[in-house]
mmCIF file of C-alpha atoms in Angstrom:
data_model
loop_
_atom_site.group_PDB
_atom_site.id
_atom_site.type_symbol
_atom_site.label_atom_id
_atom_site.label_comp_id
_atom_site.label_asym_id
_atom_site.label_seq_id
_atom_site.Cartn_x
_atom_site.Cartn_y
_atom_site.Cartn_z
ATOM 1 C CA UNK A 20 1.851 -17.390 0.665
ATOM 2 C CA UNK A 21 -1.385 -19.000 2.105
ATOM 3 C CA UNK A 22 -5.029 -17.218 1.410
ATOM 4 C CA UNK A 23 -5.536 -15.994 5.006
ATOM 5 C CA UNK A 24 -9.492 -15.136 4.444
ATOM 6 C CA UNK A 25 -11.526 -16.311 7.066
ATOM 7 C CA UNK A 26 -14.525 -18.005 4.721
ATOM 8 C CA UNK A 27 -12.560 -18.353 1.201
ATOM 9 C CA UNK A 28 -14.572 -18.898 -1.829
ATOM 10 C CA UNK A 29 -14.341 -21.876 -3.592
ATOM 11 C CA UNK A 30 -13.327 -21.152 -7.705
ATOM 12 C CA UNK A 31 -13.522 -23.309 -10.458
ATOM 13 C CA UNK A 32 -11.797 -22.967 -13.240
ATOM 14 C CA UNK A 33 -10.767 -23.692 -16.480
ATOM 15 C CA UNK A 34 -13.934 -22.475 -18.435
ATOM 16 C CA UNK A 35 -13.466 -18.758 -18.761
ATOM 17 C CA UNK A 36 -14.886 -17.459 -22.592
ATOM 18 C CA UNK A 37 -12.395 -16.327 -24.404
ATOM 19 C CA UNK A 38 -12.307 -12.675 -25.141
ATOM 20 C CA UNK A 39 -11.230 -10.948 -28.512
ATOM 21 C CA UNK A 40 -9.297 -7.973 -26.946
ATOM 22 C CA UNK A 41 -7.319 -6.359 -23.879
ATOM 23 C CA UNK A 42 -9.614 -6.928 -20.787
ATOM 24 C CA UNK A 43 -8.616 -5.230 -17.750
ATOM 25 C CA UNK A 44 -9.140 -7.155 -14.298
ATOM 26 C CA UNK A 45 -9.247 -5.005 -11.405
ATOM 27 C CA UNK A 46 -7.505 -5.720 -8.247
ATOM 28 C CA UNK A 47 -9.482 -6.219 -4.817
ATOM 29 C CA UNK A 48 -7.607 -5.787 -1.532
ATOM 30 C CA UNK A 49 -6.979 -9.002 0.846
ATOM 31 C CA UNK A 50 -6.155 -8.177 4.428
ATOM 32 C CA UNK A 51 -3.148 -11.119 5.578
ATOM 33 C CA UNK A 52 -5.077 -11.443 8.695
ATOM 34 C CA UNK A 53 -4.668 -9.340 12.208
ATOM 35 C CA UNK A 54 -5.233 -5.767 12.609
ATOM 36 C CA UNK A 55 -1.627 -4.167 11.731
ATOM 37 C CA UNK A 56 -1.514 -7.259 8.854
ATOM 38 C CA UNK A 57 -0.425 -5.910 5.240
ATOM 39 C CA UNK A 58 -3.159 -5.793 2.458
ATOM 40 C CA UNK A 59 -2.708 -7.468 -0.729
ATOM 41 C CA UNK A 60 -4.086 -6.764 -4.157
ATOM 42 C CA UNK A 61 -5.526 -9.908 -5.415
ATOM 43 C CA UNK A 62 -6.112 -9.780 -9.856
ATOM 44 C CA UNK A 63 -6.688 -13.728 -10.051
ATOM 45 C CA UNK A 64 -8.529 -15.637 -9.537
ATOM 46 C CA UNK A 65 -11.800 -13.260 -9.834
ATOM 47 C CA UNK A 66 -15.403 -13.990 -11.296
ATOM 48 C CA UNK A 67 -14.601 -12.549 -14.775
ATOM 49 C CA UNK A 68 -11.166 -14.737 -15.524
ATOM 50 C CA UNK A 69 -9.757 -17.202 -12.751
ATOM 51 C CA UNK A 70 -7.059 -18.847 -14.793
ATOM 52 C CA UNK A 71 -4.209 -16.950 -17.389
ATOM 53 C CA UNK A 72 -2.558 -20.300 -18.688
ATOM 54 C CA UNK A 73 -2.049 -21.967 -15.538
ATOM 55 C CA UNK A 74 -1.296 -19.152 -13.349
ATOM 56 C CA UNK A 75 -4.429 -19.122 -10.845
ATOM 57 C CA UNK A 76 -3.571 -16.888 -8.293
ATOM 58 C CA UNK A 77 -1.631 -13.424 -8.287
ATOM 59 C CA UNK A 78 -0.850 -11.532 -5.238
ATOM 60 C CA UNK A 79 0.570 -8.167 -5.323
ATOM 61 C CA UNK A 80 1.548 -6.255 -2.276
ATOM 62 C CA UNK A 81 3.818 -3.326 -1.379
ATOM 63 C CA UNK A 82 5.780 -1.216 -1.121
ATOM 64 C CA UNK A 83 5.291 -1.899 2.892
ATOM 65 C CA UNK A 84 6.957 -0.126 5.831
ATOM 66 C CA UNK A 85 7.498 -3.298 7.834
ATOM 67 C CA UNK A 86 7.633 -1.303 11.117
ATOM 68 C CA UNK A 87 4.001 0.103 10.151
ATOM 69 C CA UNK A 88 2.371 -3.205 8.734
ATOM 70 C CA UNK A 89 4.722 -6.045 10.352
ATOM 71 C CA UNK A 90 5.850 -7.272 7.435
ATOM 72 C CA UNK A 91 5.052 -11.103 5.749
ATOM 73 C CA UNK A 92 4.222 -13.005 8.679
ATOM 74 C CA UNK A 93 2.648 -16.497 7.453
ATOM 75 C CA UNK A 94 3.462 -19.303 9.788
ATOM 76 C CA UNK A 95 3.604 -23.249 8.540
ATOM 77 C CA UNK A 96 0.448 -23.623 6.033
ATOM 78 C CA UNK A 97 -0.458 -26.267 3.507
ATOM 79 C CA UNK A 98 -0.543 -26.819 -0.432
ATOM 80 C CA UNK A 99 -1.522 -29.146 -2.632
ATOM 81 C CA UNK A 100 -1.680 -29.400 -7.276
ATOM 82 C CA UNK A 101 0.117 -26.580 -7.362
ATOM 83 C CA UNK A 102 3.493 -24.680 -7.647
ATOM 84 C CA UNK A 103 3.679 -21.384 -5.837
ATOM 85 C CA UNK A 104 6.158 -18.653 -7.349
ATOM 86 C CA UNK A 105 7.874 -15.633 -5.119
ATOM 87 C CA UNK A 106 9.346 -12.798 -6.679
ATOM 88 C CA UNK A 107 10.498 -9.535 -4.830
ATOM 89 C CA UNK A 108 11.119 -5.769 -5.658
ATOM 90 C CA UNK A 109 12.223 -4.850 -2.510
ATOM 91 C CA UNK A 110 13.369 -6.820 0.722
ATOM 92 C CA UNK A 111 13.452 -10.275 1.666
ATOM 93 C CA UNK A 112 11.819 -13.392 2.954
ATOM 94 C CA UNK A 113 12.971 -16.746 4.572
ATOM 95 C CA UNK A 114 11.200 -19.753 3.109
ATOM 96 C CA UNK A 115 11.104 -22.772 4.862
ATOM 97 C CA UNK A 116 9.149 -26.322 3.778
ATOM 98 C CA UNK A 117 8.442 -29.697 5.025
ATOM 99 C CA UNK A 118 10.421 -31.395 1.811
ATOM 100 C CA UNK A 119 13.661 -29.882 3.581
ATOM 101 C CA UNK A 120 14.075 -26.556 1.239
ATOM 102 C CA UNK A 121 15.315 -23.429 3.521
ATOM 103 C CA UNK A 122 15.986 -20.241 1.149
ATOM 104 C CA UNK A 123 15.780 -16.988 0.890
ATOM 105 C CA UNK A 124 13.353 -14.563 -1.133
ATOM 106 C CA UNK A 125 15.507 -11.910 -2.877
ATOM 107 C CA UNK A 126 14.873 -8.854 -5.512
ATOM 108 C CA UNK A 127 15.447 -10.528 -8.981
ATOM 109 C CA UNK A 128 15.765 -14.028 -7.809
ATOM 110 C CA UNK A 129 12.766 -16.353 -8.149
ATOM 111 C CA UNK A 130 11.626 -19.186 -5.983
ATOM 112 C CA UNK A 131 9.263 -22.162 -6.779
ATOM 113 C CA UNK A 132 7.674 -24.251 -4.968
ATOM 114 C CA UNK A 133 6.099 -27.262 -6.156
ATOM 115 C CA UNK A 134 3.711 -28.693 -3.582
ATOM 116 C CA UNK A 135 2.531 -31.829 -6.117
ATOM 117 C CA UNK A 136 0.331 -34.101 -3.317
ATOM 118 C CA UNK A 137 1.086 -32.272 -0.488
ATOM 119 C CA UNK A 138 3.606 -29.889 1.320
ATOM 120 C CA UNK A 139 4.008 -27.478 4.201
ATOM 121 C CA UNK A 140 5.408 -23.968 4.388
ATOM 122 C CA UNK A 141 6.191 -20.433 5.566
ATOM 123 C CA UNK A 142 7.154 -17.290 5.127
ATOM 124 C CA UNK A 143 8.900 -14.380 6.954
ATOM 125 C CA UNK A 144 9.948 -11.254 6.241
ATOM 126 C CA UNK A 145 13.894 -10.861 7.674
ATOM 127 C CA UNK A 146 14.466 -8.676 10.667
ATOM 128 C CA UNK A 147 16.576 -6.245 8.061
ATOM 129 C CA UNK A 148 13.743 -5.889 5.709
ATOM 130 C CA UNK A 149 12.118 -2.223 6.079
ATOM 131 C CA UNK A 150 10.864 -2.276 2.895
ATOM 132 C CA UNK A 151 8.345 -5.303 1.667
ATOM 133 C CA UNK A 152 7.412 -5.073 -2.269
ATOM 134 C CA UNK A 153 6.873 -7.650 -4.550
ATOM 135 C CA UNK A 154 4.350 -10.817 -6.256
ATOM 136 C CA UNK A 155 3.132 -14.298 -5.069
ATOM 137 C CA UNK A 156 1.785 -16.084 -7.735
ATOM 138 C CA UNK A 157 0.766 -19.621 -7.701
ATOM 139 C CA UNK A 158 0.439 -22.078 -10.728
ATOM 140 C CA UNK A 159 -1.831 -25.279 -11.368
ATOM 141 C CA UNK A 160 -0.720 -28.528 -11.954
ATOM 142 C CA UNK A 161 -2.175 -30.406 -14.750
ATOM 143 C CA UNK A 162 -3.561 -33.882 -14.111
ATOM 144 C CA UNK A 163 -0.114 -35.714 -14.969
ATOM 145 C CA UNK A 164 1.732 -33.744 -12.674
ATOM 146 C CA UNK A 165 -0.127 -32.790 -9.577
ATOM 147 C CA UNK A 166 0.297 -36.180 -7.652
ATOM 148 C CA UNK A 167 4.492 -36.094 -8.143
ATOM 149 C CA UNK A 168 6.653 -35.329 -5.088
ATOM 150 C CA UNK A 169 7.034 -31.854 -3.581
ATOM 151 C CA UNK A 170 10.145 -29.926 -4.704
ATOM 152 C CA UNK A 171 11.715 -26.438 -4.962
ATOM 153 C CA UNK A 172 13.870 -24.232 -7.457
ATOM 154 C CA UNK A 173 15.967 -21.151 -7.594
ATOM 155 C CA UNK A 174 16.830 -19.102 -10.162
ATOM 156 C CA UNK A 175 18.337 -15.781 -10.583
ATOM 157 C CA UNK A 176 18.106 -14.434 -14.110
ATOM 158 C CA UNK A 177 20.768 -12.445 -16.305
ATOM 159 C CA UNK A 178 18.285 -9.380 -17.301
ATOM 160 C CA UNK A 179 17.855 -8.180 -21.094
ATOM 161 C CA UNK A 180 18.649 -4.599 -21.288
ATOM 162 C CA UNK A 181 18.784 -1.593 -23.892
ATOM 163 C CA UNK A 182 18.090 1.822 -23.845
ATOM 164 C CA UNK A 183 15.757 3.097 -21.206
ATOM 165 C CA UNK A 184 14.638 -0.996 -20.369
ATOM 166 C CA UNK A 185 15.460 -3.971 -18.349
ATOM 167 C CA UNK A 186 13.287 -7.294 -18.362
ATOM 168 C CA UNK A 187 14.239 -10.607 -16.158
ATOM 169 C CA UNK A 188 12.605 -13.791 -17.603
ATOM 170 C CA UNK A 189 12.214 -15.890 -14.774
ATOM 171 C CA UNK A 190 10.233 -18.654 -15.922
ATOM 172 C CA UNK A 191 9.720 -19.891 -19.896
ATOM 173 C CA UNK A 192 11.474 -17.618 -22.725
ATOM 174 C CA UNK A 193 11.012 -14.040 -24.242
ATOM 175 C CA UNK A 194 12.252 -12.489 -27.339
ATOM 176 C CA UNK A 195 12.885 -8.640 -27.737
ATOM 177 C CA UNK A 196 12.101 -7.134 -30.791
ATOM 178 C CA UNK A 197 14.813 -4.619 -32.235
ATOM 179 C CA UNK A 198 14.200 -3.168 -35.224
ATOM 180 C CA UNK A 199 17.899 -1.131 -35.264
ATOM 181 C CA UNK A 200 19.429 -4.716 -35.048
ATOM 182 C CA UNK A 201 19.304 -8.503 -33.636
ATOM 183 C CA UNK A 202 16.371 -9.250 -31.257
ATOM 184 C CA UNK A 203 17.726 -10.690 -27.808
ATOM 185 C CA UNK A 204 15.866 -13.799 -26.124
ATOM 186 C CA UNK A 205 16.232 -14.885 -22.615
ATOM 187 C CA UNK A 206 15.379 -18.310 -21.190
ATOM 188 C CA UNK A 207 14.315 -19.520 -17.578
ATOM 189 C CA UNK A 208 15.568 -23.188 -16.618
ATOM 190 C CA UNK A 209 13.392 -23.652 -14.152
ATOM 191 C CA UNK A 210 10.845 -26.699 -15.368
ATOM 192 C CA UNK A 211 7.324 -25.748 -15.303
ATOM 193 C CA UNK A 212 4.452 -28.507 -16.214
ATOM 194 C CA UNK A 213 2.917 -26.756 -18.427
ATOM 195 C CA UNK A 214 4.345 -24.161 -20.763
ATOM 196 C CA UNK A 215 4.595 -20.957 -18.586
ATOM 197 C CA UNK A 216 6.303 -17.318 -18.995
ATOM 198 C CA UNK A 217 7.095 -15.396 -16.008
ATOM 199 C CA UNK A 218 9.019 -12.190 -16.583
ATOM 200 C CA UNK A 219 9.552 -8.573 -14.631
ATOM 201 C CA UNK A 220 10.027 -5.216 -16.939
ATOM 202 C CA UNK A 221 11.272 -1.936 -16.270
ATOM 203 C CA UNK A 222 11.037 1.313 -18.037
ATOM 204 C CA UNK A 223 12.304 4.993 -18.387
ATOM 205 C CA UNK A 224 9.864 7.915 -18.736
ATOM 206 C CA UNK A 225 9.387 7.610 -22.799
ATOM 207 C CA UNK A 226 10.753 4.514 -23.753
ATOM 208 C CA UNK A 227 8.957 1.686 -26.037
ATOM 209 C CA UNK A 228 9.502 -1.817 -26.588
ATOM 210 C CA UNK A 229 8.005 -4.880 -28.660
ATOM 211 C CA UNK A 230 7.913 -8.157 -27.040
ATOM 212 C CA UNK A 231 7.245 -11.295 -29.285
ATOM 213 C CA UNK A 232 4.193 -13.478 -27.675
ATOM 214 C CA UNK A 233 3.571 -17.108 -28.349
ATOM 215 C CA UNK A 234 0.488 -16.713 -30.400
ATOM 216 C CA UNK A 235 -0.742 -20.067 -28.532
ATOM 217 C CA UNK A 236 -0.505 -18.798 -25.370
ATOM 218 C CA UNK A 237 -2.635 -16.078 -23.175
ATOM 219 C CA UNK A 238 -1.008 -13.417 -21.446
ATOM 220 C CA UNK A 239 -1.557 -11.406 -18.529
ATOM 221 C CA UNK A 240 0.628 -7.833 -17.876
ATOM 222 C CA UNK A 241 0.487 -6.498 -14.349
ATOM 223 C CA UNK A 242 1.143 -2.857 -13.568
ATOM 224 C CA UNK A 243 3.177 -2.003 -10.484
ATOM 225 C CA UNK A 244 3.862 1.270 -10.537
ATOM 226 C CA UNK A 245 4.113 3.898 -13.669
ATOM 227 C CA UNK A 246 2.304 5.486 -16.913
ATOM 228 C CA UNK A 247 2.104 2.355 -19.345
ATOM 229 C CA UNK A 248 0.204 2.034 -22.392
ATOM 230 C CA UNK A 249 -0.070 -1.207 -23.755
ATOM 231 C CA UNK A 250 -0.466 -0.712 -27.641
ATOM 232 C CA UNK A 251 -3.189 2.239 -27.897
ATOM 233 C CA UNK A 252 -4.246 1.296 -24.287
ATOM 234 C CA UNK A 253 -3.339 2.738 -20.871
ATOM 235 C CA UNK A 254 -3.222 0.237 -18.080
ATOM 236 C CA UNK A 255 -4.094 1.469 -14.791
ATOM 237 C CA UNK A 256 -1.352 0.535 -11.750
ATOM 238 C CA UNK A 257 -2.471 -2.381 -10.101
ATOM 239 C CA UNK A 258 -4.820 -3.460 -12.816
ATOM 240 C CA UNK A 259 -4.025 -6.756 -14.821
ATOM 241 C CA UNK A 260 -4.181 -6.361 -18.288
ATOM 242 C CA UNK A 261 -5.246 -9.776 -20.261
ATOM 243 C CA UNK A 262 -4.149 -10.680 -23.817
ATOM 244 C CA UNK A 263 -6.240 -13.629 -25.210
ATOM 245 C CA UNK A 264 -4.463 -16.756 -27.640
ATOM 246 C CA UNK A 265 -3.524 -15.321 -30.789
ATOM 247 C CA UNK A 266 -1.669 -12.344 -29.305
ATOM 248 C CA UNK A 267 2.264 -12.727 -31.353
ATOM 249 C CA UNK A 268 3.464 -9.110 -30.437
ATOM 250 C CA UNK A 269 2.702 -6.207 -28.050
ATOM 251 C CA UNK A 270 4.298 -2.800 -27.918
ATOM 252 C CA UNK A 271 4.829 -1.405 -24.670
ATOM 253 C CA UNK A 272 5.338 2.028 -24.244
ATOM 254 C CA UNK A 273 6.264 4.491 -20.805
ATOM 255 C CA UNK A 274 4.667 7.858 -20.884
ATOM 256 C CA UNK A 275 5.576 10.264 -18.309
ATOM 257 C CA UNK A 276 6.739 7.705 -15.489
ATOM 258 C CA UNK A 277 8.992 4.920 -14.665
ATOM 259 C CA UNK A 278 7.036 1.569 -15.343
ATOM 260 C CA UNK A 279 7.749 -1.848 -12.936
ATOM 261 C CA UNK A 280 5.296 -4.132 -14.767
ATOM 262 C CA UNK A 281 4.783 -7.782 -14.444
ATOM 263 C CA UNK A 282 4.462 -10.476 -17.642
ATOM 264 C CA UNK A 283 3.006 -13.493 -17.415
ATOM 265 C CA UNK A 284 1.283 -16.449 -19.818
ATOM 266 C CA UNK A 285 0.507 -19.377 -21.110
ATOM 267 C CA UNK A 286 -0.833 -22.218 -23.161
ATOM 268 C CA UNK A 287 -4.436 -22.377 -21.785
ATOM 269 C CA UNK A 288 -4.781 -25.461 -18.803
ATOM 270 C CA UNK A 289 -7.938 -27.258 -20.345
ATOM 271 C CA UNK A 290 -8.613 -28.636 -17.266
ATOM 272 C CA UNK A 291 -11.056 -27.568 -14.457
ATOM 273 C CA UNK A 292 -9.997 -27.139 -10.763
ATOM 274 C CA UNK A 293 -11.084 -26.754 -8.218
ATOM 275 C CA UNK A 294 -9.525 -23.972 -6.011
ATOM 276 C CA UNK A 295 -10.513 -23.760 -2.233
ATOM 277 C CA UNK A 296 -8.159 -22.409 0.452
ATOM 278 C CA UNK A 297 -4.843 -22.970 -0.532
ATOM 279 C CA UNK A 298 -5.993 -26.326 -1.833
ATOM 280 C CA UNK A 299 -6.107 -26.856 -5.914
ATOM 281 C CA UNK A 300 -8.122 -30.209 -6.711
ATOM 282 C CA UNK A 301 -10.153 -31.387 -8.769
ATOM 283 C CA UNK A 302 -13.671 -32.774 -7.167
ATOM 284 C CA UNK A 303 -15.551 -31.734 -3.975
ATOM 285 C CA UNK A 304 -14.264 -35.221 -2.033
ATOM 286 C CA UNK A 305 -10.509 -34.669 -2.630
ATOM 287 C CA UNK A 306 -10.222 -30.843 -0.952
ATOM 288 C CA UNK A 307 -12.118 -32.419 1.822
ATOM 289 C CA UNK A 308 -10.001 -34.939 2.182
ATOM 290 C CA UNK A 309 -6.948 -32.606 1.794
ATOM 291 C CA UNK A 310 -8.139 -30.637 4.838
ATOM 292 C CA UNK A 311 -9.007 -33.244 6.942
ATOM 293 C CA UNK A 312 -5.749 -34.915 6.428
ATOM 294 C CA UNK A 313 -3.935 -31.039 7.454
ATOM 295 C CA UNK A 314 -6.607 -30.689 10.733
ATOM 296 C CA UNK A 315 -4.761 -34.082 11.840
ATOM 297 C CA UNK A 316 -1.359 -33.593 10.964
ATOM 298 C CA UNK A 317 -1.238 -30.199 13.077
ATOM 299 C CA UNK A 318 -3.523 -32.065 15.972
ATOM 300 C CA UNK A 319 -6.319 -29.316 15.171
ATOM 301 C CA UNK A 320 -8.798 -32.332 13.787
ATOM 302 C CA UNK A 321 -9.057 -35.834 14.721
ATOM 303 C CA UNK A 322 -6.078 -38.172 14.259
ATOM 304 C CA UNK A 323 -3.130 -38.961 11.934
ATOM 305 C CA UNK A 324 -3.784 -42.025 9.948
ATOM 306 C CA UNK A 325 -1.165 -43.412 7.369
ATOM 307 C CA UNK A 326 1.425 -41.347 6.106
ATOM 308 C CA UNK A 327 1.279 -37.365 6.545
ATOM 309 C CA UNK A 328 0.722 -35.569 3.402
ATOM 310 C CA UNK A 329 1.955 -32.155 4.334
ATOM 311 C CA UNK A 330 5.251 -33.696 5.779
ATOM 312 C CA UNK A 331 7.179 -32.680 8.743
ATOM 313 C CA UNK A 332 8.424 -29.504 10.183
ATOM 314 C CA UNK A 333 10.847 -28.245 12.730
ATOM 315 C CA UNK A 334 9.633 -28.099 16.140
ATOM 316 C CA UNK A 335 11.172 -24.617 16.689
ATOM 317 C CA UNK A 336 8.603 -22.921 14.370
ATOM 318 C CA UNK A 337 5.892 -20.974 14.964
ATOM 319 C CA UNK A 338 2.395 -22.577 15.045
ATOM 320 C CA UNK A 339 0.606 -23.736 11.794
ATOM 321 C CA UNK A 340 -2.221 -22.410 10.557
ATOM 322 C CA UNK A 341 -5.418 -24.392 11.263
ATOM 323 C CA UNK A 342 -7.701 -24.570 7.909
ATOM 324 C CA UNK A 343 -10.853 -21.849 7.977
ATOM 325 C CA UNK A 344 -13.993 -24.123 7.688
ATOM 326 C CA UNK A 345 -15.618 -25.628 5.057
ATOM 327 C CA UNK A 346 -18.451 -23.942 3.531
ATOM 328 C CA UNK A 347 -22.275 -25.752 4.329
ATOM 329 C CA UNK A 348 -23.023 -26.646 0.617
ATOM 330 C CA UNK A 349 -20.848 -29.110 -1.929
ATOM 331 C CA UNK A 350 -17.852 -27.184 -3.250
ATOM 332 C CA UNK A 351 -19.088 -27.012 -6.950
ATOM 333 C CA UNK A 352 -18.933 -25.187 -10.143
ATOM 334 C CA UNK A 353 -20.569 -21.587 -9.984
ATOM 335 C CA UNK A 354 -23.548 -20.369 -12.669
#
């Protein structure tokens, strides 16, 4: 998914304080551009906390009537240093990129993208999709990693289940705690670059659950829809729930509602980026250079020079999106 604001803020991250308890993150709406475009809830980045491991962004939208808000609709757009990751409740999306990958965006299946120096996608909801409902999330790449070649994954996970709950592990591994007998663990092989978890959970009206954590790792837990209390506290829909390092076990519990939540974590980046656009860097000079080289490719800016970065695409497609401009000042840290 590409950040469609008109004048995005650059975010640095990568020195957040670390808190000692549950901090909740509220989620601010994100028009995808045009007047019948669909809103998303945006939890990260935000001024309080713009990294949860290395997940750095988290879109959540839906669920959409596609006739009312026309649906996912992002035409060829450019990444770089990062991975993105697309999971679905409801409908589907065709995924197309300029390393060759064409696929499909299904409920309980989960795409990655790694863009590493450069690559060029997009993103459309199907004409039998009626219903649009799900996550984009992107990742950063550390330092040792960012520069490698674009490539893409799919994975469809066997989900956990027990009485009254179901929970997909998508990326990294999760053990469920059962006290009545032996705890079950899922794993993801899809390679991450840093050590990630990714997982959707479901619950009945009523029913609890205890999760083991990493105690290394931070955690983030997203509320779709539902009552949810995580230990003693209730977590608002839509609101993103962070769990600092030295979290080993949470307790999970539905009150009077169904609960679709989202999981994610893990082991904190220790780097800074730099995030602007849909560009993750590192200095003020290289997401400069990133857009310039994307103004060219598309013949928006200037000339192509050299190899492209962002690759080629099929003729057939729609139009790429041109980058918004840069702000006046140096990209740098905030106060």
């Amino acid at each position: 998914m590409s950040n469609l604001e008109a004048a995005p803020d650059e975010v640095v991250c990568g020195a957040d304080a670390r808190c000692a308890g549950i901090e909740l993150l509220s989620p601010r709406n994100v028009p995808l551009g045009g007047p019948r475009a669909m809103d998303v809830r945006r939890t990260l980045p935000q001024k309080q906390r713009s990294l949860i491991g290395a997940w750095c962004f988290l879109d959540h939208y839906g669920p959409d009537a596609v006739g009312d808000s026309g649906g996912m609709a992002v035409p060829r757009h450019p990444h770089t240093g990062l991975q993105t990751v697309s999971w679905l409740f409801t409908g589907e999306i065709e995924h197309r990129d300029s390393a060759g990958f064409h696929a499909m965006v299904r409920p309980g299946e989960v795409n990655l993208m790694t863009a590493g120096r450069g690559i060029s996608h997009s993103e459309f909801s199907t004409p039998e999709t009626t219903v649009l409902h799900g996550a984009q999330l992107w990742v950063a790449l550390p330092d040792n990693a960012r520069h490698m070649e674009p490539t893409f994954a799919h994975h469809r996970p066997e989900p956990l289940t027990g009485s009254g709950w179901a929970l997909s592990v998508f990326l990294g591994h999760l053990t469920v705690r059962n006290p009545a007998g032996l705890d079950q663990f899922s794993a993801s092989p899809v390679k991450t670059h840093t050590e990630l978890l990714g997982a959707e959970l479901r619950l009945e009206p009523g029913t609890s659950i205890t999760v083991a954590l990493n105690a290394h790792h931070e955690h983030g837990l997203l509320v779709d829809s539902g009552d949810l209390n995580l230990e003693a506290d209730h977590v608002p829909v839509d609101h993103l729930a962070y769990l600092p390092v030295g979290t080993s076990e949470i307790t999970l519990t539905a009150g009077t509602e169904p609960v679709l939540a989202l999981l994610i974590g893990g082991e904190p980046l220790h780097e800074q980026i730099l995030m602007w656009w849909n560009f993750v860097g590192r200095t003020h000079e290289e997401v400069v250079e990133y857009r310039r080289a994307w103004q060219s490719e598309i013949g928006a800016e200037g000339t192509i020079s050299g190899t492209k970065r962002f690759g080629d695409f099929p003729s057939d497609q729609p139009a790429a999106l041109p980058a918004p401009a840069l702000p006046s000042v140096r990209l740098r840290p905030r106060d």
